Coordinates of C-alpha atoms in Angstrom, one line a residue:
M19 CA 0.0 0.0 0.0
F20 CA 2.9 2.4 0.9
W21 CA 4.6 1.7 -2.4
L22 CA 1.4 2.3 -4.3
W23 CA 0.9 5.6 -2.5
A24 CA 4.6 6.6 -3.1
Y25 CA 4.3 5.7 -6.8
R26 CA 1.2 7.8 -7.1
W27 CA 2.9 10.8 -5.4
R28 CA 6.3 10.1 -7.0
A29 CA 6.6 13.6 -8.6
T30 CA 5.8 15.4 -5.4
L31 CA 8.2 13.3 -3.4
M32 CA 10.9 13.8 -5.9
A33 CA 10.4 17.6 -5.9
I34 CA 10.4 17.6 -2.0
G35 CA 13.5 15.5 -2.0
V36 CA 15.6 17.7 -4.3
G37 CA 14.2 20.8 -2.6
V38 CA 15.3 19.6 0.9
L39 CA 18.7 18.8 -0.4
A40 CA 19.0 22.2 -2.0
A41 CA 17.9 23.8 1.2
L42 CA 20.5 22.0 3.3
M43 CA 23.2 23.1 0.8
R44 CA 22.0 26.7 0.8
L45 CA 20.6 27.6 4.2
T46 CA 23.1 26.1 6.6
T47 CA 25.6 28.7 7.9
L48 CA 24.0 31.2 5.5
G49 CA 25.0 34.0 7.9
S50 CA 28.6 33.2 7.5
P51 CA 30.9 35.0 6.8
T52 CA 29.6 38.0 8.5
T53 CA 31.2 40.5 6.2
L54 CA 30.1 41.7 2.8
V55 CA 31.2 39.1 0.2
F56 CA 32.4 40.4 -3.2
D57 CA 29.7 42.5 -4.9
E58 CA 27.4 42.3 -1.9
V59 CA 29.0 45.7 -1.1
F60 CA 26.8 47.1 -3.9
Y61 CA 23.6 45.0 -3.6
A62 CA 23.2 44.5 0.1
R63 CA 23.8 48.1 0.9
G64 CA 21.7 49.3 -2.0
A65 CA 18.9 47.0 -0.7
Y66 CA 19.2 48.4 2.8
S67 CA 18.9 51.9 1.3
L68 CA 15.7 50.8 -0.5
V69 CA 14.2 49.7 2.8
S70 CA 15.3 52.7 4.8
Q71 CA 14.7 55.6 2.4
G72 CA 12.9 54.2 -0.7
Y73 CA 15.7 54.5 -3.1
E74 CA 19.4 53.7 -3.5
G75 CA 21.5 56.3 -1.8
D76 CA 25.2 56.8 -2.2
W77 CA 27.6 55.5 0.5
T78 CA 30.7 56.9 2.0
G79 CA 33.2 55.4 4.4
E80 CA 34.7 51.9 4.6
D81 CA 32.6 49.3 2.8
Q82 CA 32.6 46.8 5.7
L83 CA 31.1 49.3 8.2
F84 CA 27.7 48.3 7.0
A85 CA 28.3 44.7 7.9
S86 CA 29.3 45.8 11.5
G87 CA 25.9 47.6 11.8
D88 CA 27.2 51.1 11.1
Y89 CA 24.9 52.7 8.5
S90 CA 26.1 56.3 9.0
G91 CA 27.7 56.1 5.5
L92 CA 24.3 56.2 3.8
Q93 CA 23.7 59.5 2.0
T94 CA 20.5 61.1 0.7
K95 CA 22.2 61.7 -2.6
G96 CA 21.1 59.1 -5.2
D97 CA 23.6 56.4 -6.0
Y98 CA 24.5 55.8 -9.7
V99 CA 23.5 52.1 -10.1
V100 CA 23.8 50.2 -13.3
H101 CA 21.3 47.3 -13.0
P102 CA 17.5 47.2 -13.0
M103 CA 15.5 46.9 -9.7
V104 CA 14.0 43.5 -9.3
G105 CA 16.9 41.7 -7.8
K106 CA 17.7 44.5 -5.4
L107 CA 14.0 44.7 -4.4
L108 CA 14.0 41.0 -3.6
I109 CA 17.2 41.4 -1.5
A110 CA 15.4 44.3 0.2
A111 CA 12.5 42.0 1.0
G112 CA 14.8 39.7 2.9
I113 CA 16.3 42.6 4.8
K114 CA 12.8 43.9 5.6
A115 CA 11.9 40.5 7.0
F116 CA 15.1 39.5 8.9
G117 CA 16.9 42.8 9.3
P118 CA 20.2 44.1 7.8
T119 CA 22.2 41.0 8.8
P120 CA 24.1 38.6 6.6
F121 CA 21.2 36.1 6.8
G122 CA 18.7 38.9 6.0
W123 CA 20.5 40.1 2.9
R124 CA 21.2 36.6 1.6
I125 CA 17.9 34.7 2.4
S126 CA 16.1 35.9 -0.7
A127 CA 18.8 34.6 -3.0
A128 CA 18.7 31.3 -1.1
V129 CA 15.0 30.9 -1.4
F130 CA 15.0 31.6 -5.1
G131 CA 17.9 29.3 -5.5
I132 CA 16.0 26.4 -3.9
A133 CA 12.9 27.2 -5.9
T134 CA 15.1 27.1 -9.1
V135 CA 16.2 23.6 -8.2
V136 CA 12.6 22.4 -7.8
L137 CA 11.5 24.0 -11.0
V138 CA 14.4 22.4 -12.9
A139 CA 13.5 18.9 -11.6
L140 CA 9.9 19.3 -12.6
I141 CA 10.7 20.8 -16.1
A142 CA 13.2 18.0 -16.7
R143 CA 10.5 15.4 -15.6
S144 CA 8.1 16.8 -18.2
L145 CA 10.7 17.1 -21.0
L146 CA 12.3 13.7 -20.4
G147 CA 9.1 11.9 -19.5
S148 CA 10.5 10.5 -16.4
T149 CA 10.4 11.3 -12.7
L150 CA 13.7 9.6 -12.2
W151 CA 15.5 11.7 -14.7
G152 CA 13.8 14.9 -13.5
G153 CA 15.1 14.0 -10.1
V154 CA 18.7 13.5 -11.5
A155 CA 18.5 17.0 -13.1
G156 CA 17.4 18.5 -9.8
L157 CA 20.0 16.6 -7.8
L158 CA 22.8 17.8 -10.1
L159 CA 21.7 21.5 -9.7
A160 CA 21.2 21.0 -5.9
V161 CA 24.9 20.0 -5.5
D162 CA 26.4 22.3 -8.2
G163 CA 28.9 24.7 -6.5
L164 CA 28.3 27.7 -8.8
H165 CA 24.6 27.6 -8.1
I166 CA 25.2 27.0 -4.4
T167 CA 27.5 29.9 -4.1
M168 CA 25.3 32.3 -6.0
S169 CA 22.3 31.2 -3.8
R170 CA 24.3 32.0 -0.7
T171 CA 25.4 35.5 -1.9
A172 CA 23.3 38.7 -2.3
L173 CA 24.1 39.1 -6.1
L174 CA 21.6 39.5 -8.9
D175 CA 22.4 36.5 -11.2
G176 CA 20.7 33.9 -9.1
F177 CA 17.4 35.7 -9.4
L178 CA 18.0 36.1 -13.1
A179 CA 18.4 32.3 -13.4
F180 CA 15.1 31.7 -11.5
F181 CA 13.1 34.0 -13.8
V182 CA 14.7 32.5 -16.9
V183 CA 13.8 28.9 -15.7
A184 CA 10.3 30.0 -14.7
G185 CA 9.8 31.5 -18.2
F186 CA 11.0 28.4 -19.9
G187 CA 8.9 26.1 -17.7
L188 CA 5.8 28.2 -18.5
L189 CA 6.5 27.7 -22.2
V190 CA 6.7 24.0 -21.6
L191 CA 3.3 24.1 -19.9
D192 CA 2.0 26.2 -22.8
R193 CA 3.1 23.6 -25.3
A194 CA 1.5 20.8 -23.4
R195 CA -1.8 22.7 -23.1
F196 CA -1.6 23.8 -26.8
R197 CA -1.2 20.1 -27.9
R198 CA -4.3 19.0 -25.9
R199 CA -6.4 21.9 -27.1
L200 CA -5.2 21.4 -30.7
A201 CA -6.1 17.7 -30.6
A202 CA -9.5 18.4 -29.2
A203 CA -10.2 21.1 -31.8
M204 CA -9.1 18.9 -34.6
A205 CA -11.3 16.0 -33.4
S206 CA -14.4 18.3 -33.1
A207 CA -13.8 20.0 -36.5
G208 CA -13.3 16.8 -38.5
P209 CA -11.5 17.0 -41.9
D210 CA -12.2 20.7 -42.2
G211 CA -10.1 21.4 -39.2
A212 CA -6.9 20.8 -41.1
R213 CA -7.6 23.6 -43.5
G214 CA -6.7 27.3 -43.3
G215 CA -3.7 26.9 -41.0
G216 CA -5.7 24.9 -38.5
P217 CA -8.1 25.8 -35.7
V218 CA -7.8 28.7 -33.3
V219 CA -7.1 27.3 -29.8
G220 CA -7.8 30.4 -27.7
V221 CA -5.7 32.7 -25.5
R222 CA -2.3 31.3 -24.6
W223 CA -2.3 32.2 -21.0
W224 CA 0.8 30.2 -20.0
R225 CA 2.7 31.9 -22.9
L226 CA 1.7 35.3 -21.6
L227 CA 2.8 34.4 -18.1
A228 CA 6.1 33.3 -19.7
I229 CA 6.5 36.7 -21.3
V230 CA 6.0 38.3 -17.8
A231 CA 8.6 36.0 -16.3
F232 CA 11.1 36.9 -19.0
A233 CA 10.3 40.6 -18.4
L234 CA 11.2 40.1 -14.7
A235 CA 14.4 38.4 -15.8
A236 CA 15.3 41.5 -17.9
S237 CA 14.2 43.6 -15.0
T238 CA 16.9 41.9 -13.0
K239 CA 19.7 42.0 -15.5
W240 CA 19.3 43.0 -19.2
S241 CA 20.9 39.8 -20.3
G242 CA 17.4 38.2 -19.6
L243 CA 16.4 39.6 -23.0
Y244 CA 18.6 37.1 -24.8
F245 CA 16.7 34.2 -23.1
A246 CA 13.4 35.8 -23.9
A247 CA 14.2 36.1 -27.6
V248 CA 15.5 32.5 -27.9
F249 CA 12.8 30.8 -26.0
L250 CA 9.9 32.8 -27.5
V251 CA 11.1 32.0 -31.0
L252 CA 11.4 28.3 -29.8
S253 CA 7.8 28.4 -28.7
V254 CA 6.7 29.5 -32.2
V255 CA 8.8 26.7 -33.7
W256 CA 7.1 24.2 -31.4
D257 CA 3.8 25.5 -32.7
M258 CA 4.9 24.8 -36.3
V259 CA 6.1 21.4 -35.4
D260 CA 2.9 20.5 -33.6
R261 CA 0.6 21.8 -36.3
R262 CA 2.6 19.9 -38.9
A263 CA 2.4 16.7 -36.8
A264 CA -1.4 17.2 -36.6
G265 CA -1.6 17.2 -40.4
I266 CA -2.7 20.8 -40.8
E267 CA -2.4 22.3 -44.2
G268 CA -0.5 25.6 -44.4
W269 CA 1.0 24.8 -41.0
L270 CA 3.9 27.2 -41.6
V271 CA 1.9 30.2 -42.6
G272 CA -0.8 29.4 -40.0
S273 CA 1.7 29.3 -37.2
A274 CA 3.4 32.5 -38.4
V275 CA 0.1 34.3 -38.5
R276 CA -0.9 33.1 -35.1
A277 CA 2.5 34.2 -33.6
V278 CA 1.6 37.8 -34.3
P279 CA -0.4 38.1 -31.1
T280 CA 2.5 36.8 -29.2
F281 CA 4.9 39.2 -30.8
L282 CA 2.5 42.1 -30.0
A283 CA 2.1 40.9 -26.4
T284 CA 5.9 40.7 -26.0
I285 CA 6.6 44.2 -27.2
V286 CA 3.9 45.5 -24.9
L287 CA 4.3 43.4 -21.8
I288 CA 8.1 43.4 -21.4
P289 CA 8.5 47.2 -21.5
T290 CA 5.5 47.6 -19.4
V291 CA 6.6 45.2 -16.7
Y292 CA 10.2 46.6 -16.9
V293 CA 9.1 50.2 -16.3
A294 CA 6.7 49.2 -13.6
T295 CA 9.6 47.6 -11.6
W296 CA 11.1 51.1 -11.4
W297 CA 8.1 52.3 -9.4
N298 CA 10.2 53.3 -6.4
W299 CA 12.5 55.4 -8.7
F300 CA 9.5 57.3 -10.0
V301 CA 7.9 58.0 -6.6
T302 CA 11.1 59.2 -4.9
D303 CA 12.8 62.6 -5.6
G304 CA 16.2 61.4 -4.3
S305 CA 16.8 58.7 -6.8
Y306 CA 19.7 59.1 -9.2
A307 CA 18.9 61.2 -12.3
R308 CA 15.3 61.4 -11.2
Q309 CA 15.2 65.2 -12.0
W310 CA 17.4 65.0 -15.1
A311 CA 14.6 66.2 -17.5
E312 CA 13.9 69.2 -15.3
K313 CA 17.5 70.2 -15.3
H314 CA 18.0 69.6 -19.1
P315 CA 14.9 71.1 -20.8
G316 CA 14.7 70.3 -24.5
E317 CA 17.2 67.4 -24.3
G318 CA 16.7 63.7 -24.7
V319 CA 13.4 62.2 -26.0
T320 CA 11.4 65.4 -25.8
W321 CA 8.0 63.9 -26.6
L322 CA 8.0 61.8 -23.4
P323 CA 6.8 63.0 -20.0
E324 CA 9.6 64.3 -17.8
S325 CA 9.8 61.2 -15.6
L326 CA 10.2 58.8 -18.5
R327 CA 12.6 61.2 -20.3
S328 CA 14.7 61.1 -17.2
L329 CA 14.5 57.3 -17.1
V330 CA 15.5 57.0 -20.7
D331 CA 18.6 59.2 -20.3
Y332 CA 19.5 57.3 -17.1
H333 CA 19.5 54.1 -19.2
R334 CA 21.7 55.7 -21.8
Q335 CA 24.2 56.3 -19.0
M336 CA 23.8 52.7 -17.9
W337 CA 24.4 51.4 -21.4
D338 CA 27.5 53.5 -21.7
F339 CA 28.8 52.1 -18.5
H340 CA 28.2 48.5 -19.5
T341 CA 29.7 48.9 -23.0
H342 CA 32.8 50.6 -21.8
L343 CA 33.6 48.8 -18.6
T344 CA 37.1 47.6 -19.1
S345 CA 38.7 48.0 -15.7
P346 CA 41.2 45.2 -15.1
H347 CA 40.2 42.6 -12.5
S348 CA 42.3 39.7 -11.3
Y349 CA 39.3 37.3 -11.7
E350 CA 37.8 38.5 -15.0
S351 CA 37.4 35.6 -17.5
H352 CA 36.8 35.0 -21.2
P353 CA 33.4 33.4 -22.0
N354 CA 35.2 30.7 -23.9
G355 CA 36.3 29.2 -20.6
W356 CA 32.9 29.4 -18.8
I357 CA 31.5 26.0 -19.8
L358 CA 34.7 24.4 -18.5
Q359 CA 34.9 26.6 -15.4
V360 CA 38.5 27.6 -16.4
R361 CA 38.6 30.8 -14.3
P362 CA 36.1 30.8 -11.4
T363 CA 35.7 34.0 -9.3
A364 CA 37.1 34.1 -5.8
F365 CA 34.4 35.8 -3.7
Y366 CA 36.1 35.7 -0.4
F367 CA 39.5 34.7 1.1
E368 CA 40.6 35.4 4.6
D369 CA 43.0 33.9 7.1
V370 CA 41.3 32.4 10.1
P371 CA 42.9 33.4 13.4
D372 CA 42.7 31.5 16.7
I373 CA 43.0 28.1 15.2
A374 CA 45.1 25.8 17.4
G375 CA 48.6 24.8 16.2
D376 CA 51.0 26.4 13.8
E377 CA 49.1 25.4 10.6
R378 CA 47.6 28.2 8.5
W379 CA 43.9 28.1 8.2
V380 CA 41.7 30.1 5.7
S381 CA 38.1 30.7 4.9
A382 CA 37.5 30.9 1.2
I383 CA 34.4 31.2 -1.1
T384 CA 34.9 30.4 -4.7
S385 CA 32.1 30.4 -7.3
L386 CA 33.3 27.2 -8.8
G387 CA 30.8 24.8 -10.3
N388 CA 31.2 21.1 -9.7
P389 CA 33.9 20.4 -12.2
L390 CA 32.5 17.0 -13.2
I391 CA 29.0 18.5 -13.9
W392 CA 30.4 21.3 -16.1
W393 CA 32.9 19.1 -17.9
A394 CA 30.1 16.6 -18.6
G395 CA 28.0 19.5 -19.7
F396 CA 30.5 20.3 -22.4
A397 CA 30.6 16.7 -23.5
A398 CA 26.8 16.7 -23.5
L399 CA 26.8 19.6 -25.9
L400 CA 28.9 17.6 -28.4
F401 CA 26.7 14.6 -27.7
A402 CA 23.6 16.7 -28.5
V403 CA 25.0 17.6 -31.9
W404 CA 25.8 13.9 -32.7
R405 CA 22.3 12.8 -31.6
L406 CA 20.7 15.5 -33.7
L407 CA 22.7 14.5 -36.8
I408 CA 22.5 10.8 -36.5
H409 CA 19.2 10.1 -34.6
R410 CA 17.3 13.3 -35.3
D411 CA 17.0 13.8 -31.5
T412 CA 16.0 17.4 -31.0
M413 CA 15.7 17.4 -27.2
G414 CA 19.4 17.9 -26.8
L415 CA 19.2 20.9 -29.1
V416 CA 16.3 22.4 -27.1
L417 CA 18.2 22.2 -23.8
S418 CA 21.4 23.5 -25.6
L419 CA 19.6 26.6 -26.6
G420 CA 19.3 27.6 -23.0
I421 CA 23.1 27.3 -22.6
L422 CA 23.8 29.2 -25.8
A423 CA 21.4 32.0 -24.9
G424 CA 23.3 32.7 -21.7
W425 CA 26.8 32.1 -23.1
L426 CA 27.3 33.2 -26.7
P427 CA 26.0 36.7 -26.4
W428 CA 28.8 37.5 -24.0
V429 CA 31.5 36.5 -26.5
P430 CA 31.4 39.9 -28.4
Y431 CA 31.9 41.6 -25.1
A432 CA 34.9 39.5 -24.1
H433 CA 36.9 42.7 -23.9
R434 CA 34.8 43.9 -21.1
T435 CA 35.3 43.1 -17.4
I436 CA 33.1 40.0 -17.1
F437 CA 33.2 36.9 -14.8
T438 CA 32.5 33.2 -15.0
F439 CA 29.8 33.5 -12.3
Y440 CA 27.5 35.0 -15.0
A441 CA 27.2 31.4 -16.2
V442 CA 24.8 30.7 -13.2
A443 CA 22.0 32.0 -15.5
F444 CA 22.4 28.9 -17.7
V445 CA 23.6 26.2 -15.3
P446 CA 19.9 25.0 -15.0
F447 CA 20.2 24.0 -18.7
V448 CA 23.6 22.5 -18.3
V449 CA 22.2 20.0 -15.6
M450 CA 19.1 19.3 -17.7
L451 CA 21.3 18.6 -20.7
V452 CA 23.5 16.3 -18.7
A453 CA 20.5 14.5 -17.3
W454 CA 19.2 14.1 -20.9
A455 CA 22.6 12.6 -22.0
L456 CA 22.7 10.3 -19.0
Q457 CA 19.1 9.1 -19.9
R458 CA 20.2 8.4 -23.4
I459 CA 23.3 6.4 -22.1
A460 CA 21.3 4.4 -19.5
Q461 CA 18.3 3.9 -21.9
P462 CA 19.6 4.0 -25.4
D463 CA 16.7 2.1 -26.9
G464 CA 13.9 3.9 -25.3
P465 CA 12.3 4.5 -21.9
R466 CA 11.3 0.9 -21.2
T467 CA 14.8 -0.6 -21.8
W468 CA 17.9 -0.4 -19.7
S469 CA 21.6 -0.8 -20.7
R470 CA 23.4 -2.6 -17.9
G471 CA 26.7 -1.0 -18.7
G472 CA 25.1 2.4 -19.3
W473 CA 23.2 2.2 -16.0
I474 CA 26.4 1.3 -14.1
A475 CA 28.3 4.2 -15.8
V476 CA 25.5 6.7 -14.9
G477 CA 25.4 5.4 -11.3
V478 CA 29.2 5.8 -10.9
F479 CA 29.1 9.3 -12.5
I480 CA 26.4 10.5 -10.1
G481 CA 28.2 8.9 -7.1
V482 CA 31.5 10.6 -8.0
V483 CA 29.7 14.0 -8.5
L484 CA 28.3 13.7 -5.0
I485 CA 31.7 12.9 -3.6
V486 CA 33.3 15.9 -5.4
S487 CA 30.5 18.2 -4.2
G488 CA 31.1 17.0 -0.6
Y489 CA 34.8 17.7 -1.1
Y490 CA 34.3 21.2 -2.4
L491 CA 31.5 22.2 -0.1
P492 CA 33.8 24.1 2.3
L493 CA 34.9 26.3 -0.5
W494 CA 31.3 27.1 -1.5
R495 CA 30.3 28.0 2.1
G496 CA 33.5 29.6 3.4
D497 CA 34.1 26.9 6.1
P498 CA 37.6 27.2 7.7
I499 CA 40.0 24.7 6.3
P500 CA 43.8 24.3 6.4
Y501 CA 45.5 26.3 3.8
D502 CA 47.3 23.2 2.4
L503 CA 43.9 21.6 2.0
W504 CA 42.6 24.6 0.1
R505 CA 45.6 24.3 -2.3
L506 CA 44.6 20.6 -2.9
H507 CA 41.2 21.9 -4.2
M508 CA 42.9 24.0 -6.8
W509 CA 43.0 21.4 -9.6
L510 CA 43.8 23.9 -12.3
P511 CA 46.4 26.7 -12.0
T512 CA 43.9 29.1 -13.3
W513 CA 41.7 28.5 -10.2
I514 CA 44.2 30.1 -8.0

């Protein structure tokens, strides 16, 4: 009886299982270290300013005074920030709930990170048609070091990853619903249903919600727009494939025509949601550049209201910053090395005093993905190409699109100061692609067959991944370890 119940609720139990594991990895010792880690100096202090005065004020004095509870450096002058609002508002929500403590400014990132793991497991379950392989994808993300580190740090990229995954998941739901409604419409219409591009299946509510999710991604970091473009085009291609499979005449033109409402909704919803997320900037006089239009009459986009004209010019300044940021940084990295984790970012490194003995101890946080997962991800990309060419297997291509959307757009900006941790936006697709490849290895002839050698290889791989994650966990949480042990974790010279 228990096994029958467990089988019936297997998807729920799987989601709970990977969620609990993700929570253990992300919530334990979340308040450590007690100092601002890497770019938390911008986002945690900015979020506190949002809570205390409604906008992001400039700061003076030593950066770490904030972590010690000294907020006297906050000024009423608006701070020149160069990213949209959503991620910082979410960090502010954590501070509002738990106070301006390390736990308070990191809890939102942790919660959204845990939610991302659960979403990935459920999406992979749907795409791969298996609760087991959905669980494998969730497990891999739950124990990946890059995602763990970004879920334990008050930066923006983890929120970006959540909204991208949510948008993709909503498009997966939209396709499933579209297929059901298309089949029902075709059955009720009879032979005439295949004519004229096929039947109209009503409002695509899941797709509209996906557009909103992508808008929130872009409202966290502008790079969310790349994912929106790739996945919304993919959704239209899915429509074409499904209409053709249903035997609809003129499926190509019919799908293109029916994509027009989606295009119109996109160009309306994304700007609308984006501008709405700047509400605190509009309602506060102290925000940076809020009064620009009043001080520069006749300049900028003159046909807009003053508030929007100020916002547009502010974004021009932000664009100039991002396109000309070339300040040297010891941990900047070329996008070519991201998928192999060639140059991870050191977020934190301090000697730990008061440890018994003469041995040197350190506390370090390195945004390094589990090397085996990422190296397998690169191999899975090549495997996806092979499967597409030889077996016409398109699932690997679909998941690869999520990687390419978050990776390739950065290549033209390799001259800029950019970092490997940006790859957290596409690590959900890396683990789903790896889970897909493992499924193909363990079940090469279909879902009801198993390869004994393949299953053993997959089991060994997952076991070694878990061992490696346990080995690197101190470097993802900042646990004190001997310096010599830290050196043993540096497998590549570029990691130091």
